[in-house]
Amino acid sequence: MLVSLEEYFEGGHSVCRNPLLQKMFIFLGIGEKGGSGADVIVKGWKDNGWETPSLIEKQNPDRVETILSVSSAEHKNDSGMDEIADKLSIKQKIADKLSINKEIADKYKANGAFIDKMAEIIIFLKARPHSSTEAVSQVVSKSISRTKNYLHALVDLHFITAEGGNKNRSYALVETD
């Protein structure tokens, strides 16, 4: 590698092996000099609770392989895969309810991204019941007003309940047997 591991994972450092090839890709609009990429991957992996990616440098031909493990950093087992399966299961349940309740689907203009955010909220509320709108908005990285749309849709679909008044409202999962 032409940069240190720290610089690689930090991002923002660009050292090109072939500047002419890089320039060609930039002119085509599919390249950059930003040195971004590894830092974005590492952030995504950390946000999901997975291990930090590792690198292997190889010669003949020269290349760097990035190892992206989906196992949890705390538990070296299949918990990362369990989380993915859990999210997929939740997304399917939401999609099933939306297909039955067309009015709700139309009201919120529910699409794949909308369903994905609703699944994130359900997973968050499993771990932290009775959370405020503000706490949920930070988790889904959306504005308060956009987060309220997700929360209202989940209430309408009977996945969660709203407790308290407007100023001190919190949300929790609907208890099922």
CSV table of N, CA and C in Angstrom, one decimal:
chain,number,residue,atom,x,y,z
A,1,MET,N,0.9,-1.2,0.0
A,1,MET,CA,0.0,0.0,0.0
A,1,MET,C,0.9,1.2,0.0
A,2,LEU,N,0.4,2.3,-0.6
A,2,LEU,CA,1.1,3.5,-0.7
A,2,LEU,C,0.8,4.5,0.5
A,3,VAL,N,-0.1,4.1,1.4
A,3,VAL,CA,-0.4,4.9,2.6
A,3,VAL,C,-0.4,3.9,3.8
A,4,SER,N,-0.2,4.5,5.0
A,4,SER,CA,-0.2,3.7,6.1
A,4,SER,C,-1.6,3.1,6.4
A,5,LEU,N,-1.7,2.1,7.2
A,5,LEU,CA,-3.1,1.6,7.6
A,5,LEU,C,-3.9,2.6,8.3
A,6,GLU,N,-3.3,3.5,9.1
A,6,GLU,CA,-4.1,4.5,9.8
A,6,GLU,C,-4.6,5.5,8.8
A,7,GLU,N,-3.8,5.9,7.8
A,7,GLU,CA,-4.3,6.8,6.8
A,7,GLU,C,-5.4,6.2,5.9
A,8,TYR,N,-5.2,4.9,5.6
A,8,TYR,CA,-6.2,4.2,4.8
A,8,TYR,C,-7.5,4.2,5.5
A,9,PHE,N,-7.6,3.8,6.8
A,9,PHE,CA,-8.9,3.7,7.5
A,9,PHE,C,-9.4,5.1,7.9
A,10,GLU,N,-8.5,6.1,8.0
A,10,GLU,CA,-9.0,7.4,8.3
A,10,GLU,C,-9.7,8.1,7.1
A,11,GLY,N,-9.2,7.8,5.9
A,11,GLY,CA,-9.8,8.4,4.7
A,11,GLY,C,-9.2,9.7,4.4
A,12,GLY,N,-9.5,10.3,3.2
A,12,GLY,CA,-9.0,11.6,2.8
A,12,GLY,C,-7.6,11.6,2.3
A,13,HIS,N,-6.9,10.5,2.2
A,13,HIS,CA,-5.5,10.4,1.7
A,13,HIS,C,-5.6,9.7,0.4
A,14,SER,N,-5.1,10.3,-0.7
A,14,SER,CA,-5.1,9.7,-2.0
A,14,SER,C,-3.7,9.7,-2.6
A,15,VAL,N,-3.2,8.5,-2.8
A,15,VAL,CA,-1.9,8.3,-3.4
A,15,VAL,C,-2.1,7.3,-4.5
A,16,CYS,N,-2.0,7.8,-5.8
A,16,CYS,CA,-2.4,6.9,-6.9
A,16,CYS,C,-1.1,6.3,-7.5
A,17,ARG,N,-1.3,5.0,-7.8
A,17,ARG,CA,-0.2,4.2,-8.5
A,17,ARG,C,-0.1,4.7,-10.0
A,18,ASN,N,-1.2,5.0,-10.6
A,18,ASN,CA,-1.2,5.3,-12.0
A,18,ASN,C,-2.0,6.6,-12.2
A,19,PRO,N,-1.3,7.8,-12.1
A,19,PRO,CA,-2.1,9.0,-12.3
A,19,PRO,C,-2.8,9.2,-13.6
A,20,LEU,N,-2.2,8.7,-14.7
A,20,LEU,CA,-2.9,8.9,-16.0
A,20,LEU,C,-4.2,8.1,-16.0
A,21,LEU,N,-4.2,6.9,-15.5
A,21,LEU,CA,-5.4,6.1,-15.4
A,21,LEU,C,-6.4,6.8,-14.5
A,22,GLN,N,-6.0,7.3,-13.4
A,22,GLN,CA,-6.9,8.0,-12.5
A,22,GLN,C,-7.5,9.2,-13.2
A,23,LYS,N,-6.7,9.9,-13.9
A,23,LYS,CA,-7.2,11.1,-14.6
A,23,LYS,C,-8.2,10.8,-15.7
A,24,MET,N,-8.0,9.6,-16.3
A,24,MET,CA,-9.0,9.2,-17.3
A,24,MET,C,-10.3,8.9,-16.7
A,25,PHE,N,-10.3,8.2,-15.5
A,25,PHE,CA,-11.5,7.9,-14.8
A,25,PHE,C,-12.2,9.1,-14.3
A,26,ILE,N,-11.4,10.1,-13.9
A,26,ILE,CA,-12.0,11.3,-13.4
A,26,ILE,C,-12.7,12.1,-14.6
A,27,PHE,N,-12.1,12.1,-15.7
A,27,PHE,CA,-12.7,12.7,-16.9
A,27,PHE,C,-14.0,12.0,-17.3
A,28,LEU,N,-14.0,10.7,-17.1
A,28,LEU,CA,-15.2,9.9,-17.4
A,28,LEU,C,-16.3,10.1,-16.4
A,29,GLY,N,-16.0,10.7,-15.2
A,29,GLY,CA,-16.9,11.0,-14.2
A,29,GLY,C,-17.1,9.8,-13.2
A,30,ILE,N,-16.2,8.8,-13.3
A,30,ILE,CA,-16.4,7.7,-12.4
A,30,ILE,C,-15.2,7.5,-11.5
A,31,GLY,N,-14.4,8.5,-11.3
A,31,GLY,CA,-13.2,8.5,-10.4
A,31,GLY,C,-13.1,9.7,-9.6
A,32,GLU,N,-12.2,9.7,-8.6
A,32,GLU,CA,-12.0,10.8,-7.7
A,32,GLU,C,-10.6,10.8,-7.2
A,33,LYS,N,-10.3,11.9,-6.5
A,33,LYS,CA,-9.0,12.0,-5.8
A,33,LYS,C,-9.2,12.1,-4.3
A,34,GLY,N,-10.4,11.9,-3.8
A,34,GLY,CA,-10.7,12.1,-2.5
A,34,GLY,C,-10.1,11.2,-1.4
A,35,GLY,N,-9.7,10.0,-1.8
A,35,GLY,CA,-9.2,9.0,-0.9
A,35,GLY,C,-10.3,8.5,0.0
A,36,SER,N,-11.5,8.6,-0.4
A,36,SER,CA,-12.7,8.1,0.4
A,36,SER,C,-13.0,6.7,0.0
A,37,GLY,N,-13.6,6.1,0.8
A,37,GLY,CA,-14.1,4.7,0.5
A,37,GLY,C,-13.9,3.8,1.7
A,38,ALA,N,-12.6,3.6,2.1
A,38,ALA,CA,-12.3,2.7,3.2
A,38,ALA,C,-13.0,3.3,4.5
A,39,ASP,N,-12.9,4.6,4.7
A,39,ASP,CA,-13.5,5.2,5.9
A,39,ASP,C,-15.0,5.0,5.9
A,40,VAL,N,-15.6,5.1,4.7
A,40,VAL,CA,-17.1,4.9,4.6
A,40,VAL,C,-17.4,3.4,4.9
A,41,ILE,N,-16.6,2.5,4.4
A,41,ILE,CA,-16.9,1.1,4.7
A,41,ILE,C,-16.7,0.8,6.1
A,42,VAL,N,-15.7,1.3,6.7
A,42,VAL,CA,-15.4,1.0,8.2
A,42,VAL,C,-16.5,1.6,9.0
A,43,LYS,N,-17.0,2.8,8.7
A,43,LYS,CA,-18.1,3.4,9.4
A,43,LYS,C,-19.4,2.5,9.3
A,44,GLY,N,-19.7,2.0,8.1
A,44,GLY,CA,-20.8,1.2,8.0
A,44,GLY,C,-20.7,-0.1,8.8
A,45,TRP,N,-19.5,-0.7,8.8
A,45,TRP,CA,-19.3,-1.9,9.5
A,45,TRP,C,-19.5,-1.7,11.0
A,46,LYS,N,-18.9,-0.6,11.5
A,46,LYS,CA,-19.0,-0.3,12.9
A,46,LYS,C,-20.4,0.0,13.3
A,47,ASP,N,-21.2,0.7,12.5
A,47,ASP,CA,-22.5,1.1,12.8
A,47,ASP,C,-23.4,-0.2,12.9
A,48,ASN,N,-23.0,-1.2,12.3
A,48,ASN,CA,-23.8,-2.5,12.4
A,48,ASN,C,-23.2,-3.4,13.5
A,49,GLY,N,-22.2,-2.9,14.2
A,49,GLY,CA,-21.7,-3.7,15.3
A,49,GLY,C,-20.8,-4.9,14.8
A,50,TRP,N,-20.3,-4.8,13.6
A,50,TRP,CA,-19.5,-5.8,13.0
A,50,TRP,C,-18.0,-5.5,13.3
A,51,GLU,N,-17.1,-6.5,13.1
A,51,GLU,CA,-15.7,-6.3,13.2
A,51,GLU,C,-15.2,-5.3,12.2
A,52,THR,N,-14.1,-4.5,12.6
A,52,THR,CA,-13.5,-3.6,11.7
A,52,THR,C,-12.9,-4.4,10.6
A,53,PRO,N,-13.0,-4.0,9.3
A,53,PRO,CA,-12.4,-4.7,8.2
A,53,PRO,C,-10.9,-4.8,8.4
A,54,SER,N,-10.4,-5.9,7.9
A,54,SER,CA,-8.9,-6.1,7.9
A,54,SER,C,-8.4,-6.2,6.5
A,55,LEU,N,-7.1,-6.0,6.4
A,55,LEU,CA,-6.4,-5.9,5.1
A,55,LEU,C,-5.4,-7.0,5.0
A,56,ILE,N,-5.2,-7.5,3.7
A,56,ILE,CA,-4.1,-8.4,3.4
A,56,ILE,C,-3.4,-7.9,2.2
A,57,GLU,N,-2.1,-7.6,2.3
A,57,GLU,CA,-1.4,-7.2,1.1
A,57,GLU,C,-0.7,-8.4,0.5
A,58,LYS,N,-0.9,-8.5,-0.9
A,58,LYS,CA,-0.3,-9.6,-1.6
A,58,LYS,C,0.5,-9.1,-2.7
A,59,GLN,N,1.5,-9.9,-3.1
A,59,GLN,CA,2.4,-9.6,-4.2
A,59,GLN,C,2.2,-10.6,-5.3
A,60,ASN,N,2.6,-10.2,-6.5
A,60,ASN,CA,2.6,-11.0,-7.7
A,60,ASN,C,1.2,-11.5,-8.1
A,61,PRO,N,0.3,-10.8,-8.5
A,61,PRO,CA,0.4,-9.3,-8.7
A,61,PRO,C,0.1,-8.6,-7.4
A,62,ASP,N,0.6,-7.3,-7.4
A,62,ASP,CA,0.4,-6.5,-6.2
A,62,ASP,C,-1.1,-6.2,-6.1
A,63,ARG,N,-1.6,-6.4,-4.9
A,63,ARG,CA,-3.0,-6.1,-4.6
A,63,ARG,C,-3.2,-6.1,-3.1
A,64,VAL,N,-4.3,-5.4,-2.7
A,64,VAL,CA,-4.7,-5.3,-1.3
A,64,VAL,C,-6.1,-5.9,-1.2
A,65,GLU,N,-6.3,-6.9,-0.4
A,65,GLU,CA,-7.7,-7.5,-0.2
A,65,GLU,C,-8.2,-7.0,1.1
A,66,THR,N,-9.5,-6.5,1.1
A,66,THR,CA,-10.2,-6.1,2.3
A,66,THR,C,-11.1,-7.2,2.7
A,67,ILE,N,-11.0,-7.6,4.0
A,67,ILE,CA,-11.8,-8.7,4.5
A,67,ILE,C,-12.9,-8.1,5.3
A,68,LEU,N,-14.1,-8.3,4.9
A,68,LEU,CA,-15.3,-7.7,5.5
A,68,LEU,C,-16.1,-8.8,6.3
A,69,SER,N,-15.9,-8.9,7.6
A,69,SER,CA,-16.6,-10.0,8.3
A,69,SER,C,-17.9,-9.4,8.9
A,70,VAL,N,-19.0,-10.2,8.8
A,70,VAL,CA,-20.2,-9.8,9.4
A,70,VAL,C,-20.5,-10.4,10.8
A,71,SER,N,-19.5,-10.9,11.4
A,71,SER,CA,-19.7,-11.4,12.8
A,71,SER,C,-19.5,-10.2,13.7
A,72,SER,N,-20.2,-10.3,14.9
A,72,SER,CA,-20.1,-9.2,15.8
A,72,SER,C,-18.8,-9.1,16.4
A,73,ALA,N,-18.3,-7.9,16.7
A,73,ALA,CA,-17.0,-7.7,17.3
A,73,ALA,C,-17.0,-8.3,18.7
A,74,GLU,N,-18.1,-8.2,19.5
A,74,GLU,CA,-18.2,-8.8,20.8
A,74,GLU,C,-18.3,-10.3,20.9
A,75,HIS,N,-19.1,-10.8,19.9
A,75,HIS,CA,-19.4,-12.2,19.9
A,75,HIS,C,-19.0,-12.8,18.6
A,76,LYS,N,-18.0,-13.6,18.6
A,76,LYS,CA,-17.5,-14.1,17.3
A,76,LYS,C,-18.3,-15.3,16.9
A,77,ASN,N,-19.6,-15.1,16.6
A,77,ASN,CA,-20.5,-16.1,16.1
A,77,ASN,C,-21.4,-15.6,15.0
A,78,ASP,N,-22.5,-16.2,14.8
A,78,ASP,CA,-23.4,-15.7,13.7
A,78,ASP,C,-24.3,-14.7,14.1
A,79,SER,N,-24.1,-13.9,15.2
A,79,SER,CA,-25.1,-12.9,15.6
A,79,SER,C,-25.3,-11.8,14.6
A,80,GLY,N,-24.2,-11.5,13.8
A,80,GLY,CA,-24.4,-10.5,12.7
A,80,GLY,C,-25.4,-11.0,11.7
A,81,MET,N,-25.3,-12.3,11.4
A,81,MET,CA,-26.2,-12.9,10.4
A,81,MET,C,-27.6,-13.0,11.0
A,82,ASP,N,-27.7,-13.3,12.4
A,82,ASP,CA,-29.0,-13.3,13.0
A,82,ASP,C,-29.7,-12.0,13.0
A,83,GLU,N,-28.9,-10.9,13.1
A,83,GLU,CA,-29.5,-9.5,13.0
A,83,GLU,C,-30.0,-9.3,11.6
A,84,ILE,N,-29.3,-9.7,10.6
A,84,ILE,CA,-29.7,-9.5,9.3
A,84,ILE,C,-31.0,-10.3,9.0
A,85,ALA,N,-31.0,-11.5,9.5
A,85,ALA,CA,-32.2,-12.4,9.3
A,85,ALA,C,-33.4,-11.8,10.1
A,86,ASP,N,-33.2,-11.2,11.3
A,86,ASP,CA,-34.2,-10.6,12.1
A,86,ASP,C,-34.8,-9.4,11.3
A,87,LYS,N,-33.9,-8.6,10.8
A,87,LYS,CA,-34.3,-7.4,10.0
A,87,LYS,C,-35.1,-7.8,8.8
A,88,LEU,N,-34.7,-8.8,8.1
A,88,LEU,CA,-35.4,-9.3,6.9
A,88,LEU,C,-36.8,-9.8,7.3
A,89,SER,N,-36.9,-10.5,8.4
A,89,SER,CA,-38.2,-11.0,8.9
A,89,SER,C,-39.1,-9.9,9.2
A,90,ILE,N,-38.6,-8.8,9.9
A,90,ILE,CA,-39.4,-7.7,10.3
A,90,ILE,C,-39.9,-6.9,9.0
A,91,LYS,N,-39.0,-6.8,8.0
A,91,LYS,CA,-39.3,-6.1,6.8
A,91,LYS,C,-40.4,-6.8,6.1
A,92,GLN,N,-40.4,-8.2,6.1
A,92,GLN,CA,-41.4,-9.0,5.4
A,92,GLN,C,-42.7,-8.8,6.1
A,93,LYS,N,-42.7,-8.8,7.5
A,93,LYS,CA,-44.0,-8.6,8.2
A,93,LYS,C,-44.6,-7.2,7.9
A,94,ILE,N,-43.7,-6.2,7.8
A,94,ILE,CA,-44.2,-4.9,7.5
A,94,ILE,C,-44.8,-4.8,6.1
A,95,ALA,N,-44.1,-5.4,5.2
A,95,ALA,CA,-44.6,-5.5,3.8
A,95,ALA,C,-45.9,-6.2,3.7
A,96,ASP,N,-46.0,-7.3,4.4
A,96,ASP,CA,-47.3,-8.1,4.4
A,96,ASP,C,-48.5,-7.2,4.9
A,97,LYS,N,-48.2,-6.5,6.0
A,97,LYS,CA,-49.3,-5.7,6.6
A,97,LYS,C,-49.7,-4.6,5.7
A,98,LEU,N,-48.6,-4.0,5.0
A,98,LEU,CA,-48.9,-2.9,4.1
A,98,LEU,C,-49.7,-3.4,2.8
A,99,SER,N,-49.4,-4.6,2.4
A,99,SER,CA,-50.2,-5.2,1.2
A,99,SER,C,-51.6,-5.4,1.6
A,100,ILE,N,-51.9,-5.7,2.9
A,100,ILE,CA,-53.3,-5.8,3.3
A,100,ILE,C,-54.0,-4.5,3.5
A,101,ASN,N,-53.2,-3.5,4.0
A,101,ASN,CA,-53.7,-2.2,4.3
A,101,ASN,C,-53.2,-1.2,3.3
A,102,LYS,N,-53.8,-1.2,2.1
A,102,LYS,CA,-53.4,-0.4,1.0
A,102,LYS,C,-53.6,1.1,1.3
A,103,GLU,N,-54.6,1.5,2.2
A,103,GLU,CA,-54.8,2.9,2.5
A,103,GLU,C,-53.6,3.4,3.3
A,104,ILE,N,-53.1,2.6,4.2
A,104,ILE,CA,-51.9,3.0,5.0
A,104,ILE,C,-50.7,3.1,4.1
A,105,ALA,N,-50.5,2.2,3.2
A,105,ALA,CA,-49.4,2.2,2.3
A,105,ALA,C,-49.4,3.4,1.4
A,106,ASP,N,-50.6,3.8,0.9
A,106,ASP,CA,-50.8,5.0,0.1
A,106,ASP,C,-50.6,6.2,0.9
A,107,LYS,N,-51.1,6.3,2.1
A,107,LYS,CA,-51.1,7.4,3.0
A,107,LYS,C,-49.6,7.8,3.2
A,108,TYR,N,-48.8,6.9,3.5
A,108,TYR,CA,-47.4,7.2,3.8
A,108,TYR,C,-46.4,7.0,2.6
A,109,LYS,N,-47.0,6.7,1.5
A,109,LYS,CA,-46.2,6.4,0.3
A,109,LYS,C,-45.0,5.4,0.6
A,110,ALA,N,-45.4,4.3,1.2
A,110,ALA,CA,-44.5,3.3,1.7
A,110,ALA,C,-43.8,2.6,0.5
A,111,ASN,N,-42.5,2.7,0.5
A,111,ASN,CA,-41.7,2.0,-0.5
A,111,ASN,C,-40.6,1.2,0.2
A,112,GLY,N,-39.7,0.6,-0.5
A,112,GLY,CA,-38.6,-0.2,0.2
A,112,GLY,C,-37.8,0.5,1.2
A,113,ALA,N,-37.4,1.8,0.9
A,113,ALA,CA,-36.6,2.6,1.8
A,113,ALA,C,-37.4,2.9,3.1
A,114,PHE,N,-38.7,3.2,2.9
A,114,PHE,CA,-39.6,3.5,4.0
A,114,PHE,C,-39.7,2.3,4.9
A,115,ILE,N,-39.9,1.1,4.3
A,115,ILE,CA,-40.0,-0.1,5.1
A,115,ILE,C,-38.7,-0.4,5.8
A,116,ASP,N,-37.6,-0.2,5.2
A,116,ASP,CA,-36.3,-0.4,5.8
A,116,ASP,C,-36.1,0.4,7.1
A,117,LYS,N,-36.5,1.7,7.0
A,117,LYS,CA,-36.4,2.6,8.2
A,117,LYS,C,-37.4,2.1,9.3
A,118,MET,N,-38.6,1.7,8.9
A,118,MET,CA,-39.5,1.2,9.9
A,118,MET,C,-38.9,-0.1,10.6
A,119,ALA,N,-38.3,-0.9,9.9
A,119,ALA,CA,-37.6,-2.1,10.5
A,119,ALA,C,-36.5,-1.7,11.4
A,120,GLU,N,-35.7,-0.7,11.1
A,120,GLU,CA,-34.7,-0.2,12.0
A,120,GLU,C,-35.3,0.3,13.3
A,121,ILE,N,-36.4,1.0,13.2
A,121,ILE,CA,-37.1,1.5,14.4
A,121,ILE,C,-37.6,0.4,15.2
A,122,ILE,N,-38.2,-0.7,14.7
A,122,ILE,CA,-38.6,-1.8,15.5
A,122,ILE,C,-37.5,-2.5,16.2
A,123,ILE,N,-36.3,-2.7,15.5
A,123,ILE,CA,-35.2,-3.3,16.1
A,123,ILE,C,-34.7,-2.4,17.2
A,124,PHE,N,-34.6,-1.1,17.0
A,124,PHE,CA,-34.2,-0.2,18.1
A,124,PHE,C,-35.1,-0.2,19.3
A,125,LEU,N,-36.5,-0.3,19.0
A,125,LEU,CA,-37.4,-0.3,20.2
A,125,LEU,C,-37.4,-1.6,20.9
A,126,LYS,N,-36.9,-2.7,20.2
A,126,LYS,CA,-36.8,-4.0,20.9
A,126,LYS,C,-35.7,-3.8,22.0
A,127,ALA,N,-34.6,-3.1,21.7
A,127,ALA,CA,-33.5,-2.9,22.6
A,127,ALA,C,-33.8,-1.8,23.6
A,128,ARG,N,-34.5,-0.8,23.2
A,128,ARG,CA,-34.8,0.4,24.0
A,128,ARG,C,-36.3,0.8,24.0
A,129,PRO,N,-37.1,0.1,24.7
A,129,PRO,CA,-38.5,0.4,24.7
A,129,PRO,C,-38.8,1.8,25.4
A,130,HIS,N,-39.9,2.4,25.1
A,130,HIS,CA,-40.3,3.7,25.6
A,130,HIS,C,-39.3,4.8,25.2
A,131,SER,N,-38.9,4.8,24.0
A,131,SER,CA,-38.0,5.8,23.4
A,131,SER,C,-38.7,7.0,22.9
A,132,SER,N,-38.1,8.1,23.0
A,132,SER,CA,-38.7,9.3,22.4
A,132,SER,C,-38.6,9.4,20.9
A,133,THR,N,-39.3,10.4,20.3
A,133,THR,CA,-39.2,10.6,18.9
A,133,THR,C,-37.8,11.1,18.6
A,134,GLU,N,-37.2,11.9,19.4
A,134,GLU,CA,-35.8,12.4,19.2
A,134,GLU,C,-34.8,11.3,19.2
A,135,ALA,N,-35.0,10.3,20.1
A,135,ALA,CA,-34.0,9.2,20.2
A,135,ALA,C,-34.1,8.4,18.9
A,136,VAL,N,-35.4,8.1,18.5
A,136,VAL,CA,-35.6,7.3,17.3
A,136,VAL,C,-35.0,8.1,16.1
A,137,SER,N,-35.2,9.4,16.0
A,137,SER,CA,-34.7,10.1,14.8
A,137,SER,C,-33.2,10.1,14.7
A,138,GLN,N,-32.5,10.0,15.8
A,138,GLN,CA,-31.1,9.9,15.8
A,138,GLN,C,-30.6,8.6,15.3
A,139,VAL,N,-31.4,7.5,15.6
A,139,VAL,CA,-31.0,6.2,15.2
A,139,VAL,C,-31.2,6.1,13.7
A,140,VAL,N,-32.3,6.6,13.1
A,140,VAL,CA,-32.6,6.5,11.7
A,140,VAL,C,-32.0,7.6,10.9
A,141,SER,N,-31.3,8.5,11.6
A,141,SER,CA,-30.7,9.7,10.9
A,141,SER,C,-31.6,10.4,10.0
A,142,LYS,N,-32.8,10.7,10.5
A,142,LYS,CA,-33.8,11.5,9.8
A,142,LYS,C,-34.3,12.6,10.7
A,143,SER,N,-34.9,13.6,10.0
A,143,SER,CA,-35.5,14.7,10.8
A,143,SER,C,-36.6,14.2,11.7
A,144,ILE,N,-37.0,15.1,12.7
A,144,ILE,CA,-38.1,14.7,13.6
A,144,ILE,C,-39.4,14.5,12.8
A,145,SER,N,-39.6,15.4,11.9
A,145,SER,CA,-40.9,15.3,11.1
A,145,SER,C,-41.0,14.0,10.3
A,146,ARG,N,-39.8,13.7,9.6
A,146,ARG,CA,-39.8,12.5,8.8
A,146,ARG,C,-39.9,11.2,9.7
A,147,THR,N,-39.2,11.3,10.9
A,147,THR,CA,-39.3,10.2,11.9
A,147,THR,C,-40.7,10.0,12.3
A,148,LYS,N,-41.5,11.1,12.5
A,148,LYS,CA,-42.9,11.0,13.0
A,148,LYS,C,-43.7,10.2,12.0
A,149,ASN,N,-43.4,10.4,10.7
A,149,ASN,CA,-44.1,9.6,9.6
A,149,ASN,C,-43.9,8.1,9.8
A,150,TYR,N,-42.7,7.7,10.0
A,150,TYR,CA,-42.4,6.3,10.2
A,150,TYR,C,-43.1,5.8,11.5
A,151,LEU,N,-43.0,6.6,12.6
A,151,LEU,CA,-43.7,6.2,13.8
A,151,LEU,C,-45.2,6.1,13.7
A,152,HIS,N,-45.8,7.1,13.0
A,152,HIS,CA,-47.2,7.0,12.8
A,152,HIS,C,-47.7,5.8,12.0
A,153,ALA,N,-46.9,5.5,11.0
A,153,ALA,CA,-47.2,4.4,10.1
A,153,ALA,C,-47.1,3.1,11.0
A,154,LEU,N,-46.1,3.0,11.8
A,154,LEU,CA,-45.9,1.8,12.7
A,154,LEU,C,-47.1,1.7,13.7
A,155,VAL,N,-47.5,2.8,14.2
A,155,VAL,CA,-48.7,2.8,15.1
A,155,VAL,C,-49.9,2.4,14.3
A,156,ASP,N,-50.1,2.9,13.1
A,156,ASP,CA,-51.3,2.6,12.3
A,156,ASP,C,-51.3,1.1,12.0
A,157,LEU,N,-50.1,0.5,11.8
A,157,LEU,CA,-50.0,-0.9,11.5
A,157,LEU,C,-50.0,-1.8,12.7
A,158,HIS,N,-50.1,-1.2,13.9
A,158,HIS,CA,-50.2,-1.9,15.2
A,158,HIS,C,-48.9,-2.7,15.5
A,159,PHE,N,-47.7,-2.1,15.1
A,159,PHE,CA,-46.5,-2.7,15.4
A,159,PHE,C,-46.0,-2.1,16.8
A,160,ILE,N,-46.3,-0.8,16.9
A,160,ILE,CA,-45.9,0.0,18.1
A,160,ILE,C,-47.0,0.7,18.7
A,161,THR,N,-46.9,1.2,20.0
A,161,THR,CA,-47.8,2.1,20.6
A,161,THR,C,-47.2,3.4,21.0
A,162,ALA,N,-48.0,4.4,21.0
A,162,ALA,CA,-47.5,5.7,21.4
A,162,ALA,C,-48.1,6.0,22.8
A,163,GLU,N,-47.2,6.4,23.7
A,163,GLU,CA,-47.6,6.6,25.1
A,163,GLU,C,-47.2,8.0,25.5
A,164,GLY,N,-48.1,8.7,26.2
A,164,GLY,CA,-47.9,10.0,26.7
A,164,GLY,C,-48.4,11.1,25.7
A,165,GLY,N,-48.3,12.3,26.2
A,165,GLY,CA,-48.7,13.5,25.3
A,165,GLY,C,-47.7,13.9,24.3
A,166,ASN,N,-48.0,14.9,23.6
A,166,ASN,CA,-47.1,15.4,22.5
A,166,ASN,C,-45.7,15.7,23.0
A,167,LYS,N,-45.6,16.4,24.1
A,167,LYS,CA,-44.3,16.8,24.6
A,167,LYS,C,-43.4,15.7,25.2
A,168,ASN,N,-44.1,14.7,25.8
A,168,ASN,CA,-43.3,13.6,26.4
A,168,ASN,C,-43.7,12.2,25.9
A,169,ARG,N,-44.0,12.2,24.6
A,169,ARG,CA,-44.5,10.9,24.0
A,169,ARG,C,-43.3,10.0,23.8
A,170,SER,N,-43.6,8.7,24.1
A,170,SER,CA,-42.6,7.7,23.8
A,170,SER,C,-43.3,6.5,23.1
A,171,TYR,N,-42.5,5.7,22.5
A,171,TYR,CA,-43.0,4.6,21.7
A,171,TYR,C,-42.4,3.2,22.2
A,172,ALA,N,-43.2,2.2,22.1
A,172,ALA,CA,-42.8,0.9,22.5
A,172,ALA,C,-43.5,-0.1,21.6
A,173,LEU,N,-42.9,-1.3,21.5
A,173,LEU,CA,-43.5,-2.4,20.7
A,173,LEU,C,-44.8,-2.8,21.3
A,174,VAL,N,-45.7,-3.2,20.4
A,174,VAL,CA,-47.0,-3.8,20.8
A,174,VAL,C,-46.7,-5.2,21.4
A,175,GLU,N,-47.2,-5.5,22.6
A,175,GLU,CA,-46.9,-6.8,23.2
A,175,GLU,C,-47.8,-7.8,22.5
A,176,THR,N,-47.1,-8.9,22.1
A,176,THR,CA,-47.8,-10.0,21.5
A,176,THR,C,-47.4,-11.3,22.3
A,177,ASP,N,-48.3,-12.2,22.2
A,177,ASP,CA,-48.1,-13.5,22.9
A,177,ASP,C,-47.3,-14.5,22.1
